[in-house]
Every structure is written in structure tokens, then in C-alpha cells.
Amino acid sequence: MRAEKDYYDIMGVPRSASSEEIKKAFRKLAFQYHPDHNNTPGAEEKFKEINEAYEVLCDDEKRASYDRYGRVATSDGPGGFDSFGFGGFGDLFDAFFGGATTTANRRSPKKGSDLQVKLSLSFEEAVFGVKKDFEIARVENCSVCRGVGSKVGTNPQKCPDCNGTGQVRRTQESLFGRFVQVGTCSRCGGEGTHIAEPCPECRGSGRVKAKRRITVTVPAGVDENYRMRLSGEGQVGVYGGQPGDVYITFAIEPHEFFMREGNDILCELSINFAQAALGGNIEVPTLDGKTMLKIPPGTQHGKVFHLKGKGVPRLDGRGKGDQLVQIRIITPDSLDEKQKKLFEELAKTLPQSEVSGDGSRGKAGNIKFGS
């Protein structure tokens, strides 16, 4: 009777292969198709076949029965992974190929975590820059034991369970021989050292939570989309790693008169009909103080004037933006008798408004901001 599966073909060995050749082939195929190592479709089924074939061919009695009759029942059925005496794919793979992480890898320096802070600034502070204090909570090395974790005057001792390696070995028997599994030492947690007398300040951890007050110099011209980095002010690193950083973003309070658009300052200036018609010099507030703006005769509602260099300093240091002043002509909502007569006389000298063919009264200019 021919076998439904040819275990020799599955293992890739001839029928005359020795036990050592079969074991060598199994190691190679197990590594190649182990599901924890190979995620390609069909790898798990292939590994089950290899498992089934090896269980038969590594046992002299089962192999003799298979060679004679073409089939043999395995102890846990075809593909039974528990036949190896391991808890599953991961344990088998670790036993064969050393899946445990080394102490050296675990103790490699790691940078501390970064922290995020949001600072509130007034409109002027964002424009001109400011020194700002803020408080931050972070993890630091213990100042008493200097991050060692042991009481002052003592040092961490070599862990007696793992002899300082951070790992313990467990020997396990299986169908294909004796294997040694390596795992993390439960006593020292893989550190390799044991603290007999912990530091009373940090209780042996080497680290403490602390609040620190930090002063930061905010440059002139920052906006809400600006992000500052304070190097080394974050959480403490691990195993001698560099501390993390602090990243600062800003919430900028609005101004009662000015608005901001990039590096430009926007504002509205209200004038009356006479000023708009006759023109003149008008006092205008700026972030640097008051300045005079010349209004030409016949200025229309919505007209925008530019005050060069009266805006926000550029972060790259290349000058400032401008201040844009939009004219708003105010219509008086009440007149005394004298004013009313003057407007009546003026009205007689001015042309009447004209209605265009589509019913509109002419075209208004575009207003860039404000109303």
C-alpha cells in the first residue's frame, strides 16, 4: 500500500537517510516554514506536514512501520504540535533557534519620552517675543542615589539566580533530544543585578517624579502654527540614554483692535464724510505707537492703505510685515439743526445718485477684510 503522503519527500531526504540527516533536515525546514517566522500563505500547513513527517521518521518503530505499510498513526494525529512537548509555535521556535532577547539588547541605551506643552501668549507677546516660565511634570533620575537605585554607600549586587546575565536556562526533553530554553530571569526582571538595600527616596527604581520650572525665550513673530523644541527637557532616558525633548505650541489671545494675517497686521480706521471728502492727516494706532496716515481727498469706503514695516517681525530676521489700514466711512445717525441745514445745502450742490439699467446703484469696491 502506498502512503497518502511521502514523508521522505516532505523532509527532502532519501529513504536511506540516517537519523542525524533527518534531524538536520527538520531543523532547516522548521526554521523555513515556522508560522512565527514565515507569514506567506501555506507556510503553516507546510509546517504541519513537516511536523507529521518528522514525528514518524525520527522514531525507529514508527519509521519501520511506515516503510513497510505506507502509513502509521502519530501520537496526537497528523500535524499535532503538542507531540513535541512544547506549548506552541513560539516555544518550539525559541527552543530551536534561541528566541530569547539578550541582556545586552535589553540594556541598550534608550532615549526618554518627549513631552508636549501649550503656552498662552498675549497678542503683543507673540509679536515682540517674551521670556516665559512654565511648570512641567516629568520623570528624572533620583538625586539621592543618582539613578542607581541602591542605598547610598551600597551598590547593586549580581543576581544570584541568573549570575548577572539577566537570563535563566531551562532544559527540556523532547522526541528529538534535549533542548535548552532561555528566558528572562524572574528575580531581577532581566536586569542582571539585585538591589539588596533600595534607596529610600526612589524605593530602588532609580527614578522619581518631579515638577520643574523652566524658562523659555519665545522669539518675536511666533504664531499658533509655530512649534518650539527644548532639547533634553523631557523624560529621563533608560540605561544611560539621552533624555527626551519638550515640544511647545502656542495659544495666542486675540487683540481688541488688531488682527493678524501672517506677518501683516490688519485694522480698520473710522472717518467721517468730511475727512473722506477733504482728506487730511489722521492719527493711526500701531503696535509701535501712534503714527500719522495721510488720507487723500475723495477717499472711498473700504480703501486700504499700507504702512510699510509696521507689521510682525519675521522669524528669519528679515524685516517686518506691513500694517494694512482699511477705511470705514461712518454715516452719522443723528444731526442737530445746524448740521442738517449744512447737509441740505451740500446736497443741492452734489450730483444725485444714478440707477443703472439693471437696477443697481453702481459697483462697490472689494473689501479685503472687515465690514
Short mmCIF file of C-alpha atoms in Angstrom, two decimals:
data_model
loop_
_atom_site.label_atom_id
_atom_site.label_comp_id
_atom_site.label_asym_id
_atom_site.label_seq_id
_atom_site.Cartn_x
_atom_site.Cartn_y
_atom_site.Cartn_z
CA MET A 1 0.00 0.00 0.00
CA ARG A 2 1.35 3.40 -0.94
CA ALA A 3 1.27 6.24 1.61
CA GLU A 4 -1.08 9.15 1.08
CA LYS A 5 1.90 11.39 1.83
CA ASP A 6 5.52 10.64 1.17
CA TYR A 7 7.23 11.71 4.38
CA TYR A 8 10.66 11.37 2.81
CA ASP A 9 9.68 13.78 0.02
CA ILE A 10 8.25 16.18 2.59
CA MET A 11 11.51 16.10 4.54
CA GLY A 12 13.59 16.26 1.35
CA VAL A 13 15.72 13.23 2.27
CA PRO A 14 16.22 9.82 0.65
CA ARG A 15 14.74 6.67 2.20
CA SER A 16 18.23 5.65 3.25
CA ALA A 17 18.74 8.86 5.27
CA SER A 18 20.20 8.45 8.74
CA SER A 19 18.54 9.79 11.91
CA GLU A 20 21.05 12.63 12.03
CA GLU A 21 20.28 13.60 8.39
CA ILE A 22 16.55 13.59 9.15
CA LYS A 23 17.06 15.71 12.24
CA LYS A 24 19.23 18.17 10.27
CA ALA A 25 16.60 18.41 7.52
CA PHE A 26 13.89 19.01 10.11
CA ARG A 27 15.81 21.88 11.72
CA LYS A 28 16.25 23.56 8.36
CA LEU A 29 12.60 23.13 7.28
CA ALA A 30 11.20 24.06 10.70
CA PHE A 31 13.06 27.33 10.57
CA GLN A 32 11.96 27.98 6.98
CA TYR A 33 8.24 27.31 7.44
CA HIS A 34 7.58 28.09 11.09
CA PRO A 35 4.45 30.33 11.21
CA ASP A 36 6.10 32.69 13.66
CA HIS A 37 8.87 33.22 11.12
CA ASN A 38 7.10 32.78 7.78
CA ASN A 39 3.84 34.66 7.07
CA THR A 40 3.43 33.55 3.46
CA PRO A 41 0.23 31.64 2.54
CA GLY A 42 0.56 27.91 3.07
CA ALA A 43 3.52 28.13 5.47
CA GLU A 44 1.51 26.86 8.43
CA GLU A 45 0.14 23.85 6.52
CA LYS A 46 3.63 23.05 5.27
CA PHE A 47 4.96 23.20 8.81
CA LYS A 48 2.25 20.78 9.95
CA GLU A 49 3.32 18.33 7.24
CA ILE A 50 6.96 18.64 8.31
CA ASN A 51 5.93 18.08 11.93
CA GLU A 52 3.91 14.98 10.98
CA ALA A 53 6.71 13.55 8.84
CA TYR A 54 9.39 14.12 11.46
CA GLU A 55 7.34 12.56 14.25
CA VAL A 56 7.23 9.36 12.24
CA LEU A 57 10.72 9.30 10.76
CA CYS A 58 12.54 10.20 13.98
CA ASP A 59 11.04 7.18 15.76
CA ASP A 60 12.63 3.84 14.71
CA GLU A 61 9.47 1.76 15.28
CA LYS A 62 7.15 4.22 13.53
CA ARG A 63 9.58 4.61 10.66
CA ALA A 64 9.84 0.80 10.20
CA SER A 65 6.03 0.52 10.19
CA TYR A 66 5.76 3.35 7.68
CA ASP A 67 8.41 1.85 5.39
CA ARG A 68 6.54 -1.48 5.45
CA TYR A 69 2.88 -0.44 5.33
CA GLY A 70 2.99 3.12 3.97
CA ARG A 71 1.19 4.74 6.89
CA VAL A 72 1.35 4.98 10.67
CA ALA A 73 -0.69 6.74 13.32
CA THR A 74 1.05 9.56 15.15
CA SER A 75 0.64 10.05 18.88
CA ASP A 76 -1.53 13.11 18.54
CA GLY A 77 -2.74 12.70 14.96
CA PRO A 78 -1.29 14.31 11.85
CA GLY A 79 0.13 17.72 12.47
CA GLY A 80 -0.21 17.50 16.27
CA PHE A 81 2.07 20.24 17.55
CA ASP A 82 1.87 19.07 21.16
CA SER A 83 3.73 15.91 20.18
CA PHE A 84 6.94 17.88 20.62
CA GLY A 85 6.23 18.61 24.25
CA PHE A 86 6.14 22.41 23.70
CA GLY A 87 3.39 24.95 24.28
CA GLY A 88 3.07 26.00 20.62
CA PHE A 89 4.85 27.60 17.69
CA GLY A 90 6.66 30.24 19.72
CA ASP A 91 8.16 27.86 22.28
CA LEU A 92 9.28 25.42 19.58
CA PHE A 93 10.92 28.18 17.59
CA ASP A 94 12.66 29.59 20.66
CA ALA A 95 13.93 26.15 21.66
CA PHE A 96 15.40 25.54 18.19
CA PHE A 97 16.73 28.95 17.31
CA GLY A 98 17.23 31.00 20.51
CA GLY A 99 14.30 33.41 20.50
CA ALA A 100 15.13 34.95 23.87
CA THR A 101 16.29 38.55 23.87
CA THR A 102 19.80 39.05 25.16
CA THR A 103 20.59 41.14 28.21
CA ALA A 104 22.81 43.36 26.06
CA ASN A 105 19.90 44.22 23.79
CA ARG A 106 17.56 44.95 26.68
CA ARG A 107 20.16 47.20 28.30
CA SER A 108 20.96 49.24 25.20
CA PRO A 109 20.50 53.00 25.81
CA LYS A 110 17.02 54.28 25.02
CA LYS A 111 16.00 57.91 24.66
CA GLY A 112 13.38 59.19 27.09
CA SER A 113 9.87 60.13 26.00
CA ASP A 114 9.06 63.59 24.61
CA LEU A 115 6.58 65.87 26.36
CA GLN A 116 4.06 68.35 24.93
CA VAL A 117 3.34 71.80 26.41
CA LYS A 118 0.94 74.53 25.26
CA LEU A 119 1.72 78.11 26.31
CA SER A 120 -0.72 81.02 26.25
CA LEU A 121 0.60 84.32 24.86
CA SER A 122 -0.92 87.75 24.54
CA PHE A 123 -1.07 89.27 21.06
CA GLU A 124 1.86 91.59 21.86
CA GLU A 125 3.98 88.78 23.40
CA ALA A 126 3.66 86.78 20.20
CA VAL A 127 4.63 89.79 18.08
CA PHE A 128 7.55 91.12 20.14
CA GLY A 129 8.76 87.93 21.85
CA VAL A 130 8.92 87.25 25.57
CA LYS A 131 10.57 85.14 28.27
CA LYS A 132 8.00 82.75 29.66
CA ASP A 133 8.08 80.44 32.69
CA PHE A 134 6.12 77.21 32.82
CA GLU A 135 5.98 74.18 35.08
CA ILE A 136 6.34 70.63 33.83
CA ALA A 137 5.98 67.21 35.50
CA ARG A 138 8.50 64.64 34.37
CA VAL A 139 10.44 61.54 35.45
CA GLU A 140 14.04 62.20 36.47
CA ASN A 141 16.95 60.24 37.86
CA CYS A 142 16.81 60.08 41.64
CA SER A 143 19.03 62.85 43.04
CA VAL A 144 19.88 60.80 46.15
CA CYS A 145 21.18 57.60 44.52
CA ARG A 146 21.94 59.26 41.14
CA GLY A 147 19.72 56.78 39.33
CA VAL A 148 21.46 53.65 40.66
CA GLY A 149 18.52 52.55 42.81
CA SER A 150 20.51 51.30 45.79
CA LYS A 151 21.02 52.98 49.15
CA VAL A 152 23.89 55.48 49.28
CA GLY A 153 27.09 53.63 50.18
CA THR A 154 25.91 50.37 48.63
CA ASN A 155 25.84 49.02 45.09
CA PRO A 156 23.54 46.66 43.20
CA GLN A 157 24.67 43.04 43.54
CA LYS A 158 24.90 40.41 40.85
CA CYS A 159 21.61 38.50 40.68
CA PRO A 160 22.21 35.05 42.23
CA ASP A 161 19.54 33.35 40.11
CA CYS A 162 20.95 34.27 36.68
CA ASN A 163 24.53 35.07 37.73
CA GLY A 164 24.23 38.56 36.25
CA THR A 165 23.16 37.51 32.76
CA GLY A 166 19.51 38.50 33.14
CA GLN A 167 18.51 35.10 31.71
CA VAL A 168 17.78 31.66 33.08
CA ARG A 169 18.04 28.38 31.19
CA ARG A 170 15.57 25.51 31.31
CA THR A 171 16.41 22.06 29.94
CA GLN A 172 13.58 20.13 28.29
CA GLU A 173 13.43 16.67 26.81
CA SER A 174 11.63 16.07 23.50
CA LEU A 175 11.30 13.40 20.86
CA PHE A 176 14.28 14.77 19.00
CA GLY A 177 16.56 15.14 22.01
CA ARG A 178 17.36 17.57 24.81
CA PHE A 179 16.87 21.30 24.28
CA VAL A 180 17.70 24.33 26.40
CA GLN A 181 15.22 27.19 26.54
CA VAL A 182 16.38 30.67 27.59
CA GLY A 183 14.03 33.08 29.35
CA THR A 184 14.10 36.31 31.34
CA CYS A 185 15.12 35.97 34.96
CA SER A 186 12.03 36.48 37.12
CA ARG A 187 14.01 37.69 40.13
CA CYS A 188 15.83 40.61 38.51
CA GLY A 189 13.47 41.11 35.56
CA GLY A 190 16.36 40.71 33.13
CA GLU A 191 18.46 43.43 34.75
CA GLY A 192 21.17 41.05 35.87
CA THR A 193 21.51 42.85 39.20
CA HIS A 194 19.71 42.63 42.50
CA ILE A 195 19.29 45.58 44.88
CA ALA A 196 19.64 44.31 48.44
CA GLU A 197 19.26 47.76 50.07
CA PRO A 198 16.96 50.03 48.00
CA CYS A 199 17.30 53.80 48.02
CA PRO A 200 14.63 55.16 50.41
CA GLU A 201 13.92 58.10 48.09
CA CYS A 202 13.10 56.18 44.90
CA ARG A 203 12.50 52.74 46.53
CA GLY A 204 15.03 51.10 44.29
CA SER A 205 13.68 52.31 40.94
CA GLY A 206 16.41 54.90 40.41
CA ARG A 207 13.82 57.38 39.18
CA VAL A 208 11.38 59.85 40.73
CA LYS A 209 8.55 62.07 39.54
CA ALA A 210 9.38 65.76 39.83
CA LYS A 211 7.97 69.16 38.89
CA ARG A 212 10.38 71.58 37.25
CA ARG A 213 10.02 75.25 36.38
CA ILE A 214 11.53 76.06 33.01
CA THR A 215 12.14 79.45 31.40
CA VAL A 216 11.86 79.64 27.63
CA THR A 217 12.70 82.58 25.35
CA VAL A 218 9.88 82.93 22.84
CA PRO A 219 11.18 84.62 19.65
CA ALA A 220 9.43 87.63 18.16
CA GLY A 221 6.89 86.77 15.48
CA VAL A 222 5.65 83.35 16.63
CA ASP A 223 2.21 82.26 15.51
CA GLU A 224 -0.11 79.46 16.63
CA ASN A 225 1.31 77.09 14.00
CA TYR A 226 4.86 77.60 15.33
CA ARG A 227 6.43 74.71 17.30
CA MET A 228 9.45 75.06 19.59
CA ARG A 229 11.70 72.22 20.79
CA LEU A 230 13.58 72.29 24.08
CA SER A 231 16.24 69.62 23.74
CA GLY A 232 16.82 67.33 26.73
CA GLU A 233 13.99 68.67 28.89
CA GLY A 234 11.72 65.62 28.54
CA GLN A 235 11.58 62.29 30.40
CA VAL A 236 14.83 60.73 31.56
CA GLY A 237 16.40 58.10 29.30
CA VAL A 238 16.84 54.41 30.10
CA TYR A 239 20.20 52.65 30.55
CA GLY A 240 22.10 55.88 30.02
CA GLY A 241 20.05 57.01 27.04
CA GLN A 242 19.53 60.71 26.29
CA PRO A 243 16.51 62.44 27.88
CA GLY A 244 13.55 63.26 25.68
CA ASP A 245 12.60 66.73 24.44
CA VAL A 246 9.81 69.18 25.24
CA TYR A 247 7.73 70.48 22.32
CA ILE A 248 5.90 73.79 22.83
CA THR A 249 2.91 75.05 20.88
CA PHE A 250 1.15 78.37 21.44
CA ALA A 251 -2.36 79.69 22.05
CA ILE A 252 -2.40 83.40 21.16
CA GLU A 253 -5.05 85.68 22.63
CA PRO A 254 -6.94 88.00 20.23
CA HIS A 255 -6.40 91.80 20.23
CA GLU A 256 -9.22 94.29 20.68
CA PHE A 257 -8.16 96.39 17.69
CA PHE A 258 -5.63 94.49 15.56
CA MET A 259 -5.89 91.28 13.59
CA ARG A 260 -3.02 89.27 12.16
CA GLU A 261 -2.55 87.67 8.78
CA GLY A 262 0.87 86.07 8.52
CA ASN A 263 3.36 88.85 9.17
CA ASP A 264 0.89 91.62 8.38
CA ILE A 265 -1.24 93.50 10.92
CA LEU A 266 -4.79 94.41 9.89
CA CYS A 267 -7.00 97.11 11.36
CA GLU A 268 -9.96 99.35 10.50
CA LEU A 269 -9.96 103.15 10.76
CA SER A 270 -13.25 105.02 11.01
CA ILE A 271 -13.50 108.52 9.48
CA ASN A 272 -16.44 110.84 8.73
CA PHE A 273 -17.74 112.11 5.40
CA ALA A 274 -15.83 115.39 5.62
CA GLN A 275 -12.49 113.66 6.27
CA ALA A 276 -13.11 111.29 3.38
CA ALA A 277 -14.06 114.09 1.01
CA LEU A 278 -11.48 116.68 2.03
CA GLY A 279 -8.62 114.38 3.06
CA GLY A 280 -6.05 115.15 5.74
CA ASN A 281 -3.67 113.58 8.21
CA ILE A 282 -5.24 111.05 10.57
CA GLU A 283 -3.61 109.56 13.66
CA VAL A 284 -3.46 105.76 13.45
CA PRO A 285 -2.53 103.34 16.27
CA THR A 286 0.19 100.77 15.53
CA LEU A 287 1.95 98.14 17.64
CA ASP A 288 4.89 100.55 17.95
CA GLY A 289 2.71 103.51 18.98
CA LYS A 290 0.67 106.11 17.09
CA THR A 291 1.65 107.35 13.65
CA MET A 292 0.16 109.76 11.09
CA LEU A 293 -1.60 108.48 7.95
CA LYS A 294 -2.27 110.84 5.05
CA ILE A 295 -5.79 110.43 3.68
CA PRO A 296 -6.13 111.85 0.16
CA PRO A 297 -9.28 113.81 -0.80
CA GLY A 298 -12.09 111.68 -2.16
CA THR A 299 -11.12 108.51 -0.23
CA GLN A 300 -13.79 105.83 -0.61
CA HIS A 301 -15.20 103.41 1.94
CA GLY A 302 -13.10 100.18 2.02
CA LYS A 303 -9.89 101.78 0.74
CA VAL A 304 -6.81 100.00 2.15
CA PHE A 305 -3.58 101.84 2.98
CA HIS A 306 -0.22 100.13 3.69
CA LEU A 307 2.10 101.23 6.47
CA LYS A 308 5.42 99.66 5.48
CA GLY A 309 7.35 97.81 8.20
CA LYS A 310 4.67 98.26 10.84
CA GLY A 311 3.75 94.57 10.97
CA VAL A 312 5.13 91.47 12.70
CA PRO A 313 8.87 90.67 12.76
CA ARG A 314 9.76 87.73 10.52
CA LEU A 315 11.19 84.72 12.34
CA ASP A 316 14.13 84.56 9.95
CA GLY A 317 15.10 88.10 10.98
CA ARG A 318 14.49 89.59 7.54
CA GLY A 319 12.49 92.68 8.47
CA LYS A 320 8.81 93.00 9.29
CA GLY A 321 5.48 92.74 7.57
CA ASP A 322 3.19 95.73 6.95
CA GLN A 323 0.17 97.20 8.67
CA LEU A 324 -2.92 97.31 6.47
CA VAL A 325 -5.40 100.05 7.37
CA GLN A 326 -8.89 99.78 5.89
CA ILE A 327 -11.00 102.94 5.78
CA ARG A 328 -14.51 102.79 7.20
CA ILE A 329 -16.68 105.85 6.48
CA ILE A 330 -19.22 106.40 9.23
CA THR A 331 -22.65 107.82 8.42
CA PRO A 332 -23.99 109.92 11.33
CA ASP A 333 -27.20 108.50 12.74
CA SER A 334 -28.34 111.83 14.23
CA LEU A 335 -27.81 115.50 13.25
CA ASP A 336 -28.52 118.76 15.04
CA GLU A 337 -30.35 121.52 13.18
CA LYS A 338 -27.21 123.30 12.07
CA GLN A 339 -25.64 120.09 10.71
CA LYS A 340 -28.86 119.16 9.00
CA LYS A 341 -29.04 122.51 7.18
CA LEU A 342 -25.42 122.25 6.12
CA PHE A 343 -26.01 118.78 4.66
CA GLU A 344 -29.12 120.04 2.87
CA GLU A 345 -27.18 122.87 1.28
CA LEU A 346 -24.35 120.46 0.37
CA ALA A 347 -26.81 118.02 -1.14
CA LYS A 348 -28.05 120.69 -3.53
CA THR A 349 -24.54 121.04 -4.94
CA LEU A 350 -23.80 117.33 -5.33
CA PRO A 351 -24.93 115.14 -8.24
CA GLN A 352 -27.86 112.86 -7.50
CA SER A 353 -27.24 109.11 -7.32
CA GLU A 354 -27.80 107.30 -10.60
CA VAL A 355 -29.57 103.98 -11.04
CA SER A 356 -28.03 101.72 -13.68
CA GLY A 357 -30.09 99.85 -16.24
CA ASP A 358 -30.10 96.66 -14.13
CA GLY A 359 -31.46 98.50 -11.09
CA SER A 360 -28.18 98.68 -9.17
CA ARG A 361 -26.54 101.87 -7.91
CA GLY A 362 -23.10 101.36 -9.37
CA LYS A 363 -20.43 98.85 -8.30
CA ALA A 364 -18.86 98.79 -4.83
CA GLY A 365 -15.15 98.13 -4.46
CA ASN A 366 -13.90 94.84 -3.00
CA ILE A 367 -13.25 94.92 0.75
CA LYS A 368 -10.40 92.65 1.80
CA PHE A 369 -11.28 92.41 5.50
CA GLY A 370 -13.71 93.85 8.00
CA SER A 371 -17.11 95.21 7.02
#
